[in-house]
CSV table of C-alpha atoms in Angstrom, one decimal:
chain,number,residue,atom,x,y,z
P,1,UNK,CA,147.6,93.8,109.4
P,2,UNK,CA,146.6,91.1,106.6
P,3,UNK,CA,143.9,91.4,104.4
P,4,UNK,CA,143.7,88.1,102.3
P,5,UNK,CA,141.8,86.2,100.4
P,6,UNK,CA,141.9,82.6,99.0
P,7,UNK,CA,138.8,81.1,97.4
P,8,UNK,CA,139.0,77.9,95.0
P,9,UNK,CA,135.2,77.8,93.3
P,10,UNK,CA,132.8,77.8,90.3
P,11,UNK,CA,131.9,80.9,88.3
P,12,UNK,CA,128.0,81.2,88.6
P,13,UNK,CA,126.9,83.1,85.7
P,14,UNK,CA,128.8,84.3,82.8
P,15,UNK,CA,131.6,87.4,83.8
P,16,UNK,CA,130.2,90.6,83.4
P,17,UNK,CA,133.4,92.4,81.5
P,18,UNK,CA,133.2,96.5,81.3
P,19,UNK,CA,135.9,99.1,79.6
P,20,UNK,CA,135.9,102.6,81.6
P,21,UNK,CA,136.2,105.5,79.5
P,22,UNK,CA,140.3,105.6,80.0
P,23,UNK,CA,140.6,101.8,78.3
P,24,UNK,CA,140.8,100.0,81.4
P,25,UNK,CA,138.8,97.0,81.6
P,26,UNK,CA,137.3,95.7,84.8
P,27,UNK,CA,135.2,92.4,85.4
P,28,UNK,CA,132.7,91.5,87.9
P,29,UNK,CA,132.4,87.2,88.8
P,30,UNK,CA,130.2,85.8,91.1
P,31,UNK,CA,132.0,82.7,92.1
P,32,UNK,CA,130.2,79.9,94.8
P,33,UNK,CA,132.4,78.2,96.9
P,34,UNK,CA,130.8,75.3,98.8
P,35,UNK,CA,131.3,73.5,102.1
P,36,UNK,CA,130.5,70.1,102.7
P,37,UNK,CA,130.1,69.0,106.5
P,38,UNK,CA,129.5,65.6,108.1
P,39,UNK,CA,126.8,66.0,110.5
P,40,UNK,CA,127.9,62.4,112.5
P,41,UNK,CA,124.7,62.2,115.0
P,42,UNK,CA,122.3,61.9,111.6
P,43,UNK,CA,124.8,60.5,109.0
P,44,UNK,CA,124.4,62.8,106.5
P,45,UNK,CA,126.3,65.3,104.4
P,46,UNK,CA,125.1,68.8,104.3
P,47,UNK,CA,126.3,71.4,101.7
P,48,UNK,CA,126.3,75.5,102.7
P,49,UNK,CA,127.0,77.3,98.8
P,50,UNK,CA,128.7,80.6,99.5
P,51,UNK,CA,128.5,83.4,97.0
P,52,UNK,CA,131.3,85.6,96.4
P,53,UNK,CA,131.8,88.9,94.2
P,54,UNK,CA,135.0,89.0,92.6
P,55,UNK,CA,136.4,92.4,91.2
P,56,UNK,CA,139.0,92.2,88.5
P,57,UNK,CA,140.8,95.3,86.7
P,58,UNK,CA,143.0,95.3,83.7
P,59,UNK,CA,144.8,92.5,82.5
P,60,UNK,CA,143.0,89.8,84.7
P,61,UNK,CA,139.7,91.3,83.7
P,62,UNK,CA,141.1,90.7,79.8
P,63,UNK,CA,141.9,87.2,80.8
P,64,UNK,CA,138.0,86.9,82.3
P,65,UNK,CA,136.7,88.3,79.1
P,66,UNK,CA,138.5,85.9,76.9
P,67,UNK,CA,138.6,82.6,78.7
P,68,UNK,CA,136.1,82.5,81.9
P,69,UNK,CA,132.4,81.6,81.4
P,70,UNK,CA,129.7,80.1,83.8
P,71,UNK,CA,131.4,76.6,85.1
P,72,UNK,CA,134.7,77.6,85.0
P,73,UNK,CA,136.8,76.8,88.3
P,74,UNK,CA,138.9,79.3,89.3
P,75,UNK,CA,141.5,79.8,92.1
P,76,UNK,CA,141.4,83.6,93.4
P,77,UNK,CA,143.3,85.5,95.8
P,78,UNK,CA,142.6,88.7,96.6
P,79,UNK,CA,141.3,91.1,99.8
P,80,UNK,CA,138.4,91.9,101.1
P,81,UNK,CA,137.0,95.7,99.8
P,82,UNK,CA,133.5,97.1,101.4
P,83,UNK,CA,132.1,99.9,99.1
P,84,UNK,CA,129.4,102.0,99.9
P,85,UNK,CA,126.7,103.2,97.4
P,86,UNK,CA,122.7,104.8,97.3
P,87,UNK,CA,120.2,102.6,96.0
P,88,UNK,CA,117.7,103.9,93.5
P,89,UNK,CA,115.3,104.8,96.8
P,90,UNK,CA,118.1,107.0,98.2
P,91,UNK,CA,119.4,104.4,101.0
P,92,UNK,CA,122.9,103.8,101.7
P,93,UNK,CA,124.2,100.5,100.8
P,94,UNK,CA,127.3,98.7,101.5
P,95,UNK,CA,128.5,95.4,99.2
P,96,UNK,CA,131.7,93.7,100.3
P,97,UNK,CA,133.6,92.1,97.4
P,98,UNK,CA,136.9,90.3,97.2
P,99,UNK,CA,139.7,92.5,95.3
P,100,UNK,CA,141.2,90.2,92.9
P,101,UNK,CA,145.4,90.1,93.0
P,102,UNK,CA,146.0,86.4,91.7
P,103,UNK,CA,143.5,84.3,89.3
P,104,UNK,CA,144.9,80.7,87.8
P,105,UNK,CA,141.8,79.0,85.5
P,106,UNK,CA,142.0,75.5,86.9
P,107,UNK,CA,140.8,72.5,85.9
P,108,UNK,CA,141.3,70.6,82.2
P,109,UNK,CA,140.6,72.8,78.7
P,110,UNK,CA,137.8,70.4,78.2
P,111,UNK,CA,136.0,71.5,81.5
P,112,UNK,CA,135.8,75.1,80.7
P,113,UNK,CA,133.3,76.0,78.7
P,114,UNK,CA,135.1,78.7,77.0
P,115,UNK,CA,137.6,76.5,75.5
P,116,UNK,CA,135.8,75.7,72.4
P,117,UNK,CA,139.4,76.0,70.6
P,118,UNK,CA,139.7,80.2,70.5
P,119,UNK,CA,143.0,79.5,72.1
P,120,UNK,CA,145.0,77.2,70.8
P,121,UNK,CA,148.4,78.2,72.4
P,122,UNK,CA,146.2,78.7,75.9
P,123,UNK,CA,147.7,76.2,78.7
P,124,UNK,CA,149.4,73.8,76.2
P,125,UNK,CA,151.4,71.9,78.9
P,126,UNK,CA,150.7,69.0,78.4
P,127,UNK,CA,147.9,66.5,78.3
P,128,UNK,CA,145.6,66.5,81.0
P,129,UNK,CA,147.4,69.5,83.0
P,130,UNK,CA,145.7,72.0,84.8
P,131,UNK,CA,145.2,75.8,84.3
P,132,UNK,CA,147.5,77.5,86.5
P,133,UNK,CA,150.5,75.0,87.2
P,134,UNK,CA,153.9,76.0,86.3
P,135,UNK,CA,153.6,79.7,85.7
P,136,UNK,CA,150.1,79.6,84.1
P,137,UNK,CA,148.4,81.8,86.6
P,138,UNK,CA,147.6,85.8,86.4
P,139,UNK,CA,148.7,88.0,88.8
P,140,UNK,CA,147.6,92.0,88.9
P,141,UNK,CA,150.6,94.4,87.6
P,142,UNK,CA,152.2,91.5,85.9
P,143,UNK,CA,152.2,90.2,82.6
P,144,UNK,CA,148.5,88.9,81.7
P,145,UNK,CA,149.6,87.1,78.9
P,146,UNK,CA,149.4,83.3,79.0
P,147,UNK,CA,152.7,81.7,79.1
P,148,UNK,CA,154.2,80.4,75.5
P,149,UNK,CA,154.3,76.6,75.0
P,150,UNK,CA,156.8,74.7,76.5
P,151,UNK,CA,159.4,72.3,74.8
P,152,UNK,CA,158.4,68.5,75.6
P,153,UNK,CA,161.0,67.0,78.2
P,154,UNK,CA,162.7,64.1,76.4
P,155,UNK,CA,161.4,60.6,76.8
P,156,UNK,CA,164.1,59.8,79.5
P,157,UNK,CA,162.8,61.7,83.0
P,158,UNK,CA,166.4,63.1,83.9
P,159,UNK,CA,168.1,62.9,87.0
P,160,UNK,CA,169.0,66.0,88.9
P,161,UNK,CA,173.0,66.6,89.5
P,162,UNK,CA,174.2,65.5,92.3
P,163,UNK,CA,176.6,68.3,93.2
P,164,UNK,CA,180.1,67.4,93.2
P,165,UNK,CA,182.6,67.6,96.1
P,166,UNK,CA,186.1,68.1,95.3
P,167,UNK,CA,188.3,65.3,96.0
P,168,UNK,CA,191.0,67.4,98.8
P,169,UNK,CA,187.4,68.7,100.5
P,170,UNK,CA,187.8,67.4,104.5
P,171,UNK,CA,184.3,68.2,105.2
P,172,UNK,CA,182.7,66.0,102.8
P,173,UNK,CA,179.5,66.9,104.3
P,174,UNK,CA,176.6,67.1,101.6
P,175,UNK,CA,175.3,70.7,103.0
């Protein structure tokens, strides 16, 4: 069975970032997603916004607290979780919410609106690179540390190595 989840959208209102009483954190992000269909027979575009609750524990819910805000774009994957609760009138409830697994922060630093320069090791790959792209992204149980700044490839790109085949090879076959 497969339970996944893949969402690329906009966070709607600032991350709401909670520490239970054993230290862990845990953050709640409603993020929209939106589809945009091409109705032919009228000629016009129509939009349907999709809201989705996104569940984020420990490190990925210290990475929401530092660097997400309302606007940000995020990539998510995740599954699917339905809780059950009582309302404040006694009735059952049920809320389905997507388990976070992966987040990356996408987009450039000067999208997001919580990059007003509170980071200034955060996603340094490079001009005009996006959050997320060579290692940058979060994953649950891993390290939620952003990566360290990379060295700058020289000015030259270089050429991969061809691999070499020994002269006395009879199959000088490339595989």
């Amino acid at each position: 069975m497969v339970n996944k989840v893949i969402l690329v959208g906009n966070v709607g209102i600032d991350p709401e970032v909670r520490t239970l009483e054993g230290g862990a954190k845990v953050a709640r992000v409603r993020l929209a997603t939106t589809e945009r269909l091409y109705d032919r027979a009228s000629n016009e575009t129509k939009e349907h916004t999709e809201w989705h609750t996104i569940t984020l524990w420990r490190g990925l819910a210290d990475v929401v607290d530092r660097y997400v805000r309302k606007g940000t774009q995020l990539y998510i994957e995740g599954r699917l979780r339905t809780r059950e609760w009582m309302d404040k009138d006694n009735n059952k409830r049920y809320t389905t919410e997507i388990l976070a697994d992966t987040m990356n922060l996408l987009g450039r630093r000067s999208d997001n609106p919580a990059s007003d320069g509170a980071a200034p090791g955060y996603g340094a790959q490079g001009q005009g690179s996006s959050y997320g792209q060579q290692g940058g992204g979060y994953q649950q149980g891993g390290y939620a540390q952003p990566q360290p700044p990379r060295p700058a490839a020289a000015s030259q790109p270089q050429q991969p190595a061809a691999p070499s085949v020994p002269a006395d090879d009879p199959d000088d076959l490339p595989f």
